[in-house]
XYZ file of C-alpha atoms in Angstrom:
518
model
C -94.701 -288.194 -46.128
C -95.695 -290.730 -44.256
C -93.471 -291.293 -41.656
C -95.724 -290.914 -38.023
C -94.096 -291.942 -34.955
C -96.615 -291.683 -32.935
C -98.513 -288.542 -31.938
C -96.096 -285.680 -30.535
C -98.792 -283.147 -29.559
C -96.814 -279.798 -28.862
C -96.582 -276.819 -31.195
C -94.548 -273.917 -30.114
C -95.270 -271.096 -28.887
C -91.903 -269.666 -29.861
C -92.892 -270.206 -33.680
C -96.527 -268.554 -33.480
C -94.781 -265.318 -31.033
C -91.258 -265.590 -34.084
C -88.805 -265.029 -30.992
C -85.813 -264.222 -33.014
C -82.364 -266.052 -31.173
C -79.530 -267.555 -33.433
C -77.798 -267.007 -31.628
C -66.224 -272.279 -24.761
C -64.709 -275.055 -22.910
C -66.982 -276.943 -20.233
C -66.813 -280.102 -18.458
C -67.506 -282.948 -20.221
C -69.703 -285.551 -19.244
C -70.857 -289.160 -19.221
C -73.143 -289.753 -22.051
C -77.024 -289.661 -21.260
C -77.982 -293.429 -20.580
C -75.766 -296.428 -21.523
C -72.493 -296.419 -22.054
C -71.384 -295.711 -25.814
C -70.788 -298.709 -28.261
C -67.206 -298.274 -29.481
C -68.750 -299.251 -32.724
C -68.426 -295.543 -34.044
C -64.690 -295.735 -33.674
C -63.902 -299.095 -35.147
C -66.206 -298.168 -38.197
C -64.614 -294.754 -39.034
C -61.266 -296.443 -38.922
C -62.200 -298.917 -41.808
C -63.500 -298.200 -45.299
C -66.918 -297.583 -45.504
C -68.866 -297.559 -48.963
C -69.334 -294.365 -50.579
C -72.253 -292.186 -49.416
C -73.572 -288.252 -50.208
C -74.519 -286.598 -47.399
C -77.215 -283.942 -48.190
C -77.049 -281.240 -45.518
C -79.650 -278.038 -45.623
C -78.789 -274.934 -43.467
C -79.640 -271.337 -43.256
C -77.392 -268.748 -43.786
C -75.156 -267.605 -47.017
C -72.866 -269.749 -48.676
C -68.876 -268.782 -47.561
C -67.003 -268.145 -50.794
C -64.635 -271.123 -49.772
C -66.919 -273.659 -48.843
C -65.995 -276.074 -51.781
C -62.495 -275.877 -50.646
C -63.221 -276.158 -46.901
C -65.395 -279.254 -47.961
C -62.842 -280.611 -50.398
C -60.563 -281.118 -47.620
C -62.960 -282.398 -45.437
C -63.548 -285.054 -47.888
C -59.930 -285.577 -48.281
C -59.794 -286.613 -44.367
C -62.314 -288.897 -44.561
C -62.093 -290.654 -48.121
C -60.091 -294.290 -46.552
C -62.528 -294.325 -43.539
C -66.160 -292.934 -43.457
C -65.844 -292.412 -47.822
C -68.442 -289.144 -47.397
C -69.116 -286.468 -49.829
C -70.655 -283.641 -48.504
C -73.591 -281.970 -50.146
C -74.484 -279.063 -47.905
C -77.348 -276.667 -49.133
C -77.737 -273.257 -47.798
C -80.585 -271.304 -47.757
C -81.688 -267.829 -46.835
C -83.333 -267.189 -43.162
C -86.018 -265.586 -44.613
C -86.615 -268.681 -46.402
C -85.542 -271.852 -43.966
C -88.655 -272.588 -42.134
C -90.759 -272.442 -45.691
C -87.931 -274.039 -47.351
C -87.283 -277.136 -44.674
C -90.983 -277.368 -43.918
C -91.572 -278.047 -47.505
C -89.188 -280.315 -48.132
C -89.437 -282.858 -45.350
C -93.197 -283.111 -46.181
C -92.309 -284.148 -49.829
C -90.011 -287.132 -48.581
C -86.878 -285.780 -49.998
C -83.824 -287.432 -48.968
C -82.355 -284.959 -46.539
C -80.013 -286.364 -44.639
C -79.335 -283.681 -42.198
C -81.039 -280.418 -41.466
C -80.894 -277.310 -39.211
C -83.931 -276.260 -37.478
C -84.362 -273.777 -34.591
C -86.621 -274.130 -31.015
C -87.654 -270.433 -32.379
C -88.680 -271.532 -36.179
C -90.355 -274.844 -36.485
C -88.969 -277.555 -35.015
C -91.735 -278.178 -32.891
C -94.335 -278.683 -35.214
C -91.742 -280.330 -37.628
C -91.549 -283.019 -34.654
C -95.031 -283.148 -34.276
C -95.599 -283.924 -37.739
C -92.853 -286.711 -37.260
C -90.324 -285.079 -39.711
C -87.612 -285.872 -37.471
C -85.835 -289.509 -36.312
C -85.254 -289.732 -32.844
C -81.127 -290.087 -32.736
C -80.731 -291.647 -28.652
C -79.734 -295.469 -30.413
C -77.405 -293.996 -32.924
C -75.608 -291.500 -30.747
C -75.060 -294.760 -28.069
C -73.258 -296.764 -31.246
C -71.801 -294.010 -33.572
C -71.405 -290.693 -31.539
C -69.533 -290.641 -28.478
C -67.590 -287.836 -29.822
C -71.045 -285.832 -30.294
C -71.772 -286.998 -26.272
C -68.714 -285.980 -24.844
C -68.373 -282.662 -26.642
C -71.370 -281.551 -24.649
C -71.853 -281.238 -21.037
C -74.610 -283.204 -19.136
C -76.438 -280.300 -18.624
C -77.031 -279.848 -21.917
C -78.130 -283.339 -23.126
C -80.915 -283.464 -19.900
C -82.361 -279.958 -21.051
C -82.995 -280.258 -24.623
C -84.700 -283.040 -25.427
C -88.421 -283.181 -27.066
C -90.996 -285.314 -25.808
C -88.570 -286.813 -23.359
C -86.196 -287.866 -26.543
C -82.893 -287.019 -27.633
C -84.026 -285.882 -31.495
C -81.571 -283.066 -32.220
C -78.160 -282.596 -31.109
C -78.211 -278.609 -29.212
C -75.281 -276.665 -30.824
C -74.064 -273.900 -28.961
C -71.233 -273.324 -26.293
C -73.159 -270.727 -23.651
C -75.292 -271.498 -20.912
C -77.192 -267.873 -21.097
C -76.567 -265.131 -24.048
C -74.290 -262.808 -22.918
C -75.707 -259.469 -23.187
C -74.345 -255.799 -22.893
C -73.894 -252.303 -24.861
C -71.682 -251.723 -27.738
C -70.482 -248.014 -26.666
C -68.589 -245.372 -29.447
C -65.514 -245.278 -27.318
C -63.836 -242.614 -29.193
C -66.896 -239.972 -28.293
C -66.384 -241.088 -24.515
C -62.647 -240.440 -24.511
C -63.603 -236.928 -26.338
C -65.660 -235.901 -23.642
C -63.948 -236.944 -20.955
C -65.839 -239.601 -19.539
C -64.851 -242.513 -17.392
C -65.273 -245.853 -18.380
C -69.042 -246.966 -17.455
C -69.538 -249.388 -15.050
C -72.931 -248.955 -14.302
C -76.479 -248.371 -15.772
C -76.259 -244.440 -14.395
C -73.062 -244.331 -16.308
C -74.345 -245.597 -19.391
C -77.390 -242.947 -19.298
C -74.896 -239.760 -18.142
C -73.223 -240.829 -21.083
C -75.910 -240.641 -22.905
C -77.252 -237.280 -21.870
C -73.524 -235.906 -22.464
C -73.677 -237.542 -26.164
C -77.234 -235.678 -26.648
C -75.525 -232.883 -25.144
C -72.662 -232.118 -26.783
C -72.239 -234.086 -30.037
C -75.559 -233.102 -31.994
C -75.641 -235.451 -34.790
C -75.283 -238.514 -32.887
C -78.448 -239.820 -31.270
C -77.154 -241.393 -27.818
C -79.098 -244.923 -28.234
C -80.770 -246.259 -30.797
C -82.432 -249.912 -29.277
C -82.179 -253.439 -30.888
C -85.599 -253.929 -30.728
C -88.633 -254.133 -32.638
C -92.280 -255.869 -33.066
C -90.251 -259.180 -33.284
C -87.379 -258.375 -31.518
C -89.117 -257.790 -28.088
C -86.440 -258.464 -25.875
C -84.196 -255.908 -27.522
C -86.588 -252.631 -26.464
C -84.466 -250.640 -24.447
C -86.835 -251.210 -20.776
C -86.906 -255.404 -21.550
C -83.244 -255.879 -21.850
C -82.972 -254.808 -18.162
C -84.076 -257.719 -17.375
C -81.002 -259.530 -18.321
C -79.391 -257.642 -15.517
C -81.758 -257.887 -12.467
C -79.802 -259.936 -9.541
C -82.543 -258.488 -6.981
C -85.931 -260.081 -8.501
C -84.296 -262.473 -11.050
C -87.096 -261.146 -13.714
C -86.427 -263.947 -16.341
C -88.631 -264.061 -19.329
C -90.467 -267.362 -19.889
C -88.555 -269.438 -22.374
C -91.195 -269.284 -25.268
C -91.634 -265.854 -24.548
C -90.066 -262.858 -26.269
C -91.628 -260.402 -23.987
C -92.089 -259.770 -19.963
C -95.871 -260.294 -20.242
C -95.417 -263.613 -18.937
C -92.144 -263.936 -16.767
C -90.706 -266.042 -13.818
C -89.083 -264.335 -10.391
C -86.536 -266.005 -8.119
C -86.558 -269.506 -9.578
C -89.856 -270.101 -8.155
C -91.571 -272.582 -10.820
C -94.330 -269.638 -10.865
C -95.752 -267.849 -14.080
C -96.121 -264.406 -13.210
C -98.752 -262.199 -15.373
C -98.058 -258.355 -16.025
C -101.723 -257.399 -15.848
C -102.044 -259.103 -12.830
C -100.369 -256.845 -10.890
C -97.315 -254.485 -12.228
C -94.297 -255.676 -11.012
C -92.629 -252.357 -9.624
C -89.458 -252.541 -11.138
C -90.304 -253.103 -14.466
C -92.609 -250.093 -14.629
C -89.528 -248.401 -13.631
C -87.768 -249.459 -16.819
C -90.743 -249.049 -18.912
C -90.802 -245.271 -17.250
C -87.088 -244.682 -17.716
C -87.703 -245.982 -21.149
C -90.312 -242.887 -21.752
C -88.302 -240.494 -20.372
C -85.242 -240.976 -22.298
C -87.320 -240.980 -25.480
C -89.377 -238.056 -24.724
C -85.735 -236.367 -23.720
C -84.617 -237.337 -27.274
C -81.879 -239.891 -25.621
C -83.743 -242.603 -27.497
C -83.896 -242.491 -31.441
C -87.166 -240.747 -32.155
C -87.795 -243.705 -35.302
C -86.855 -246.181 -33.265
C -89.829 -248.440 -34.564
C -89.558 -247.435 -37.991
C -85.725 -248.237 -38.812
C -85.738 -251.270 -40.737
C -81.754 -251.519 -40.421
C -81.053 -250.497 -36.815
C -77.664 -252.479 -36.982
C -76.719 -250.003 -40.218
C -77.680 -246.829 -38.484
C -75.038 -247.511 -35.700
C -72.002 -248.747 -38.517
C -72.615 -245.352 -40.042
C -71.543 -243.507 -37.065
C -74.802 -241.865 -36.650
C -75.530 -243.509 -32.973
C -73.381 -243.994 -29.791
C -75.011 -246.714 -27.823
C -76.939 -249.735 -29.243
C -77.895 -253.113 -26.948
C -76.699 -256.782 -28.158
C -77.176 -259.889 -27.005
C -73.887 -261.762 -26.884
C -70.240 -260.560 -25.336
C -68.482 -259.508 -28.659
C -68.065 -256.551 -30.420
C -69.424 -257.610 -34.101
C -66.631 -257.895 -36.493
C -69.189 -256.017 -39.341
C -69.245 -253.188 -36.699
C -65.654 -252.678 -36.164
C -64.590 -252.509 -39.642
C -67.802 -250.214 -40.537
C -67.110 -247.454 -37.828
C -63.357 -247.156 -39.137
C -64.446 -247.248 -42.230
C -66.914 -244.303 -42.232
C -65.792 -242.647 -38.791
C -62.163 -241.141 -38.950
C -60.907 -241.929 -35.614
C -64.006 -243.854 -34.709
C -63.715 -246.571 -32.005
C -66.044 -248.943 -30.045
C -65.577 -250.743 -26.645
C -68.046 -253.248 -24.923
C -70.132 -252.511 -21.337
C -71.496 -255.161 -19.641
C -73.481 -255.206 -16.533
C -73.157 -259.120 -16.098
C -71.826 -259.924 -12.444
C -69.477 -263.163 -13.216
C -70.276 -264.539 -9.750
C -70.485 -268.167 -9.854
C -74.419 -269.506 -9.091
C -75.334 -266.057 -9.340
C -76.815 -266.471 -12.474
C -79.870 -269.240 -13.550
C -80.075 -271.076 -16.656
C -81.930 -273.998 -17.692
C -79.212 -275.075 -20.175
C -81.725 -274.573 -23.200
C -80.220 -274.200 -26.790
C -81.841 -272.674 -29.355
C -80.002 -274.051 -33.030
C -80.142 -278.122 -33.023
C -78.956 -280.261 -35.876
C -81.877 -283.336 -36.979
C -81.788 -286.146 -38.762
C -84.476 -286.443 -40.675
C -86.906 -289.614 -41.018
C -86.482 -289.735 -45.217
C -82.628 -290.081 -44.776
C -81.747 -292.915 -46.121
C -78.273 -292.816 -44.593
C -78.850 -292.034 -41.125
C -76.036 -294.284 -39.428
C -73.523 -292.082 -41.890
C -75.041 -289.004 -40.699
C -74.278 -289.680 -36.827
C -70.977 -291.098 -37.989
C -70.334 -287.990 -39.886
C -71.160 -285.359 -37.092
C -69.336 -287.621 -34.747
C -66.242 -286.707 -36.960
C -66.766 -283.111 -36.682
C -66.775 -283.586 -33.084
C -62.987 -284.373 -33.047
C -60.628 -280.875 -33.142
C -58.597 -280.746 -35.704
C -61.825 -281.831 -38.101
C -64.354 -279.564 -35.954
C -61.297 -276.351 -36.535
C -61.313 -277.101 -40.248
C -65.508 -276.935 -40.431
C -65.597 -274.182 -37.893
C -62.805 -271.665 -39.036
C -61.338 -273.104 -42.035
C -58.442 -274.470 -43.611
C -55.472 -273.306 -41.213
C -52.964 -270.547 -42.788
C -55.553 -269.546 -44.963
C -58.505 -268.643 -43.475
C -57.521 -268.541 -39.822
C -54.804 -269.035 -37.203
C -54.596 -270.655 -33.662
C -54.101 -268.321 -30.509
C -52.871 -270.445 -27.883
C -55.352 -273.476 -27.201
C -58.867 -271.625 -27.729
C -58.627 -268.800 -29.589
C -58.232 -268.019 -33.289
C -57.500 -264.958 -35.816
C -59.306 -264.640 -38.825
C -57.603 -264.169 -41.789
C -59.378 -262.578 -44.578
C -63.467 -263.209 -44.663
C -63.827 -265.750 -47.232
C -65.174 -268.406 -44.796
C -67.453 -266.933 -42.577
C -67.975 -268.610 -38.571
C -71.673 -270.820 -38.828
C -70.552 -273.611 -36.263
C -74.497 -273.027 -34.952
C -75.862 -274.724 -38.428
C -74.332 -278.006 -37.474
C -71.054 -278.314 -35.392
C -71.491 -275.826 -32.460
C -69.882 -277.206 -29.321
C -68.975 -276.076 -26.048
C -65.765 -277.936 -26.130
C -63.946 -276.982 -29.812
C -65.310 -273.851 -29.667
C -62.872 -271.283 -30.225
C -62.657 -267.295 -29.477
C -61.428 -264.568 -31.174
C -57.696 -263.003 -30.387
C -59.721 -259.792 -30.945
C -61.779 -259.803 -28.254
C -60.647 -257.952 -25.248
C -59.818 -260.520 -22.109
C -62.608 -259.371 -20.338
C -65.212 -260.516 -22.983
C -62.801 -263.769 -23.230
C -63.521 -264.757 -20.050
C -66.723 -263.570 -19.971
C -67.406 -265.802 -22.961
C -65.470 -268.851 -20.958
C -68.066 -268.125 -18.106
C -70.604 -268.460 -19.831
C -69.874 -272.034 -21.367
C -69.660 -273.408 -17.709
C -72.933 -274.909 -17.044
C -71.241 -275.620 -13.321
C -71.108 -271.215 -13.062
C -75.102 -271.538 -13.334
C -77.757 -272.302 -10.394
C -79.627 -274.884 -12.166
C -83.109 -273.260 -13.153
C -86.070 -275.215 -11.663
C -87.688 -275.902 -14.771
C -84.790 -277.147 -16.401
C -86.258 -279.694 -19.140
C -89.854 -278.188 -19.539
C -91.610 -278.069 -23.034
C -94.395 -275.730 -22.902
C -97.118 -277.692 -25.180
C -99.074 -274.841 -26.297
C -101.476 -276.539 -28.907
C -104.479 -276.142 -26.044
C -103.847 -272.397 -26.843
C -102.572 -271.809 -29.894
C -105.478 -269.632 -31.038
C -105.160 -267.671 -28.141
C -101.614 -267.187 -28.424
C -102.444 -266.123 -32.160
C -104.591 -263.765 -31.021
C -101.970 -262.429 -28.267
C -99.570 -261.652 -30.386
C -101.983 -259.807 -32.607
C -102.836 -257.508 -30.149
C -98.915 -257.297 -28.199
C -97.494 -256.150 -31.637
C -99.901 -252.962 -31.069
C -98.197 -252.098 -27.896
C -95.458 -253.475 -26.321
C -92.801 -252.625 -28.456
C -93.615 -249.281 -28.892
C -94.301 -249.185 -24.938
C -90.893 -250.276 -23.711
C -88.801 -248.719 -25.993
C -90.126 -245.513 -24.626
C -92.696 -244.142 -27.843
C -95.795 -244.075 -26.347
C -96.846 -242.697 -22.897
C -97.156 -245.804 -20.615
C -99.697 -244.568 -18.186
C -102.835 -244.124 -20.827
C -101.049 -247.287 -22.803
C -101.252 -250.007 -20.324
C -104.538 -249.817 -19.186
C -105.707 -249.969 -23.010
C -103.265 -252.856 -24.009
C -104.637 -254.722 -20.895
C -108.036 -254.160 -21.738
C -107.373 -255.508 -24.919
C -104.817 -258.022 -24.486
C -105.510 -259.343 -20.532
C -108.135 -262.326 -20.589
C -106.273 -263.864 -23.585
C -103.117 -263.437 -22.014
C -105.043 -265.124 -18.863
C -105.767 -268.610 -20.685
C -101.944 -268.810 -21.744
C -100.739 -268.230 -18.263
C -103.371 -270.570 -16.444
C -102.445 -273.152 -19.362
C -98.842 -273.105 -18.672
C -99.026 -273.046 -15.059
C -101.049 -276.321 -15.127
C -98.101 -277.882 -16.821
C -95.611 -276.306 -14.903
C -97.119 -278.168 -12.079
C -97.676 -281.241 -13.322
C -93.741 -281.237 -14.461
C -92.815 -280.186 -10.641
C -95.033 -283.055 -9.596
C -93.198 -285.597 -11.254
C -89.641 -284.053 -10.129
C -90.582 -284.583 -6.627
């Protein structure tokens, strides 16, 4: 394909380390720039000549997408005259799959990509069209549906290229807890940490064939392990991950523009959740094959674990229907240690699922004009939940019931909005408002390093060889497995002057990004 606009030199560091993130109403905003031509709206009002849209995306194929599409097509046929051709295509498969097919020149017209997959390299290899022009004639909808925040954060190389999709400022985070074995024992609800672990002693306790938690995480799930997901909760330190990081190696404090380094110097409280990690496992409060499930998600469904860590504030819908299902009596409830204080919280407004247009469309202005569509509610509720009566029903302004599961929610492969987005009745109205929170970007202190890439091709072998060495360790470290005192020092032996050249790397452009702030 030969399609170079000039030379984008970042890869990501997120692609070579395989962070895993897929992944409510805000203020809107002016539009980044210039005012919008009122072009878009003029055009979609008129017939346009026919056009296919080719769409790729990852995920499986709802059983109702033809209809769902049918009547999407139905809407538009006397104005923007599109048929929609959407592809779908495994995860295991979409970075392969996309990859492949922009560098043939196929005529995608637009295509899901990820911060955590490829997109990166996929814009260095100028695979995607830079969009700014054609969102400021066809897509004020797409502006407006997405708070300032947003647009300033998540550009690449300075350029609007993909539209973000998504609708919270942070992932929520929290426990999914077997209610039902609470209530039986007598417990209170837990509002703390302490409660969650004398829960958890009481479940090892009394209820033998349950093991009390049974962690997210694994060698690519980092951030899952039982000590690194206390991070999401620390309001004394603010212990934040770097952003192409999935572990606390590397890791920023109190909004400081700093990159902190664990073999530098141990910062005291994580050791304490890397030690509270050990203990629980070696008191059998952790699930002894914690690294070796492949299917931790099943093991909980099946009844056979009381606690298990997610990041988001929902209770999955899979879970709730597979703990009735094989648990007579079974019942789950949500814990959360997020304080909902407004500024209390940083985020740099980063998304991780963006929708591209890629340079080999051949229909780009129909794309925009397309997505701009979507953007409107009635179309964005038919794309985003279905065909109304059938496959869902409004709750009030913002909320929705699912009816039946043949059209599954995947507004993050090219819709996602903070504006449309809906939530479900089902949730409790704590998680509701949680979820509202979240969408707020005005609820967040503004991180300092808001808009940042993190151009890692200086140290991409080094980062390679990082990860190598991490997958040894760290995992099996903070969820508790292996004895941390003997650990450390070897995976720091190991791991440290590599890990050195990343940090030193980053911190250089870190400061050079501060610079120009000032």
């Amino acid at each position: 394909m030969n399609v170079k606009r000039g030379k984008m030199v970042f890869v990501s560091i997120a692609s070579i380390l395989g962070i895993s993130t897929v992944v409510g109403c805000t203020s809107t905003s002016n539009p980044p720039g210039k005012s919008p031509s009122p072009a878009s709206n003029a055009e979609e009002k008129k017939k346009l000549d026919p056009v296919t849209l080719k769409i790729m995306m990852p995920g499986d194929r709802p059983a109702d997408m033809d209809k769902v599409l049918r009547e999407a097509e139905r809407r538009m046929a006397d104005t923007l005259n599109v048929k929609l051709d959407v592809v779908f295509v495994p995860f295991a498969d979409i970075a392969q799959k996309t990859q492949i097919t922009l560098a043939s020149g196929e005529n995608i017209d637009l295509i899901w990509d990820n911060s955590s997959t490829h997109a990166y390299p996929m814009l260095a290899a100028g695979y995607y069209a830079p969009i700014e022009d054609l969102l400021q004639k066809y897509g004020q909808n797409i502006l407006k549906a997405r708070p300032q925040q947003m647009w300033d954060a998540n550009k690449f190389n300075g350029k609007i290229y993909g539209i973000p999709l998504g609708s919270q400022q942070i992932l929520g985070a929290g426990y999914v807890v077997r209610k039902d074995i609470r209530e039986k024992l007598g417990i209170p609800p837990i509002k703390t940490y302490d409660d969650l672990i004398r829960f958890a002693y009481a479940v090892k306790e009394k209820e033998k064939d349950i093991v009390p938690i049974l962690p997210n995480g694994n060698s690519t799930r980092k951030q899952y392990t039982h000590g690194s997901f206390r991070e999401k909760f620390d309001y004394d330190t603010k212990i934040r991950r770097v952003d192409s990081f999935s572990s606390l190696t590397l890791y920023h404090k109190n909004n400081d523009g700093k990159v902190y380094n664990l073999f530098d110097q141990m910062e005291p409280v994580i050791w304490e959740w890397i030690t509270n990690a050990r203990k629980l496992y070696t008191d059998k409060i952790i699930h002894p094959d914690v690294l070796a499930i492949k299917d931790i998600a099943q093991e909980f469904k099946l009844g056979k674990v009381a606690i298990q860590n997610v990041y988001d504030f929902a209770i999955n819908e899979s879970f709730k229907k597979s703990i009735a299902a094989n648990v007579p009596g079974g019942e789950l409830e949500y814990v959360t240690f997020f304080d909902p204080t407004p500024k209390k919280n940083i985020s740099n407004f980063r998304m991780w699922n963006y929708i591209f247009v890629p340079e080999a469309s051949k229909n780009k202005e129909r794309a925009i004009q397309f997505l701009n569509w979507t953007q409107e509610k009635d179309n964005y509720d038919l794309l985003a939940y279905g065909i109304k009566g059938e496959h869902w029903e409004p709750v009030g302004d913002d909320r929705y019931k699912p009816l039946g599961d043949k059209y599954t929610w995947f507004p993050y492969d090219w819709i996602w909005n903070p504006t449309y987005d809906r939530y479900k009745a089902t949730d409790s109205e704590e998680l509701y408002k949680l979820n509202k929170f979240i969408a707020d970007p005005n609820n967040f202190t503004p991180d300092i390093l808001t808009g940042f890439e993190f151009d890692a091709e200086k140290v991409a072998n080094e980062i390679a060889k990082f990860n190598t060495i991490e997958a040894k360790y760290y995992t099996a470290i903070f969820n508790g497995v292996l004895d941390p005192e003997p650990t450390w020092a070897q995976f720091k032996a190991e791991a440290a002057p590599t890990l050195k050249k990343i940090q030193i790397e980053m911190q250089s452009q870190i400061d050079a990004f501060l610079a120009k702030k000032k």
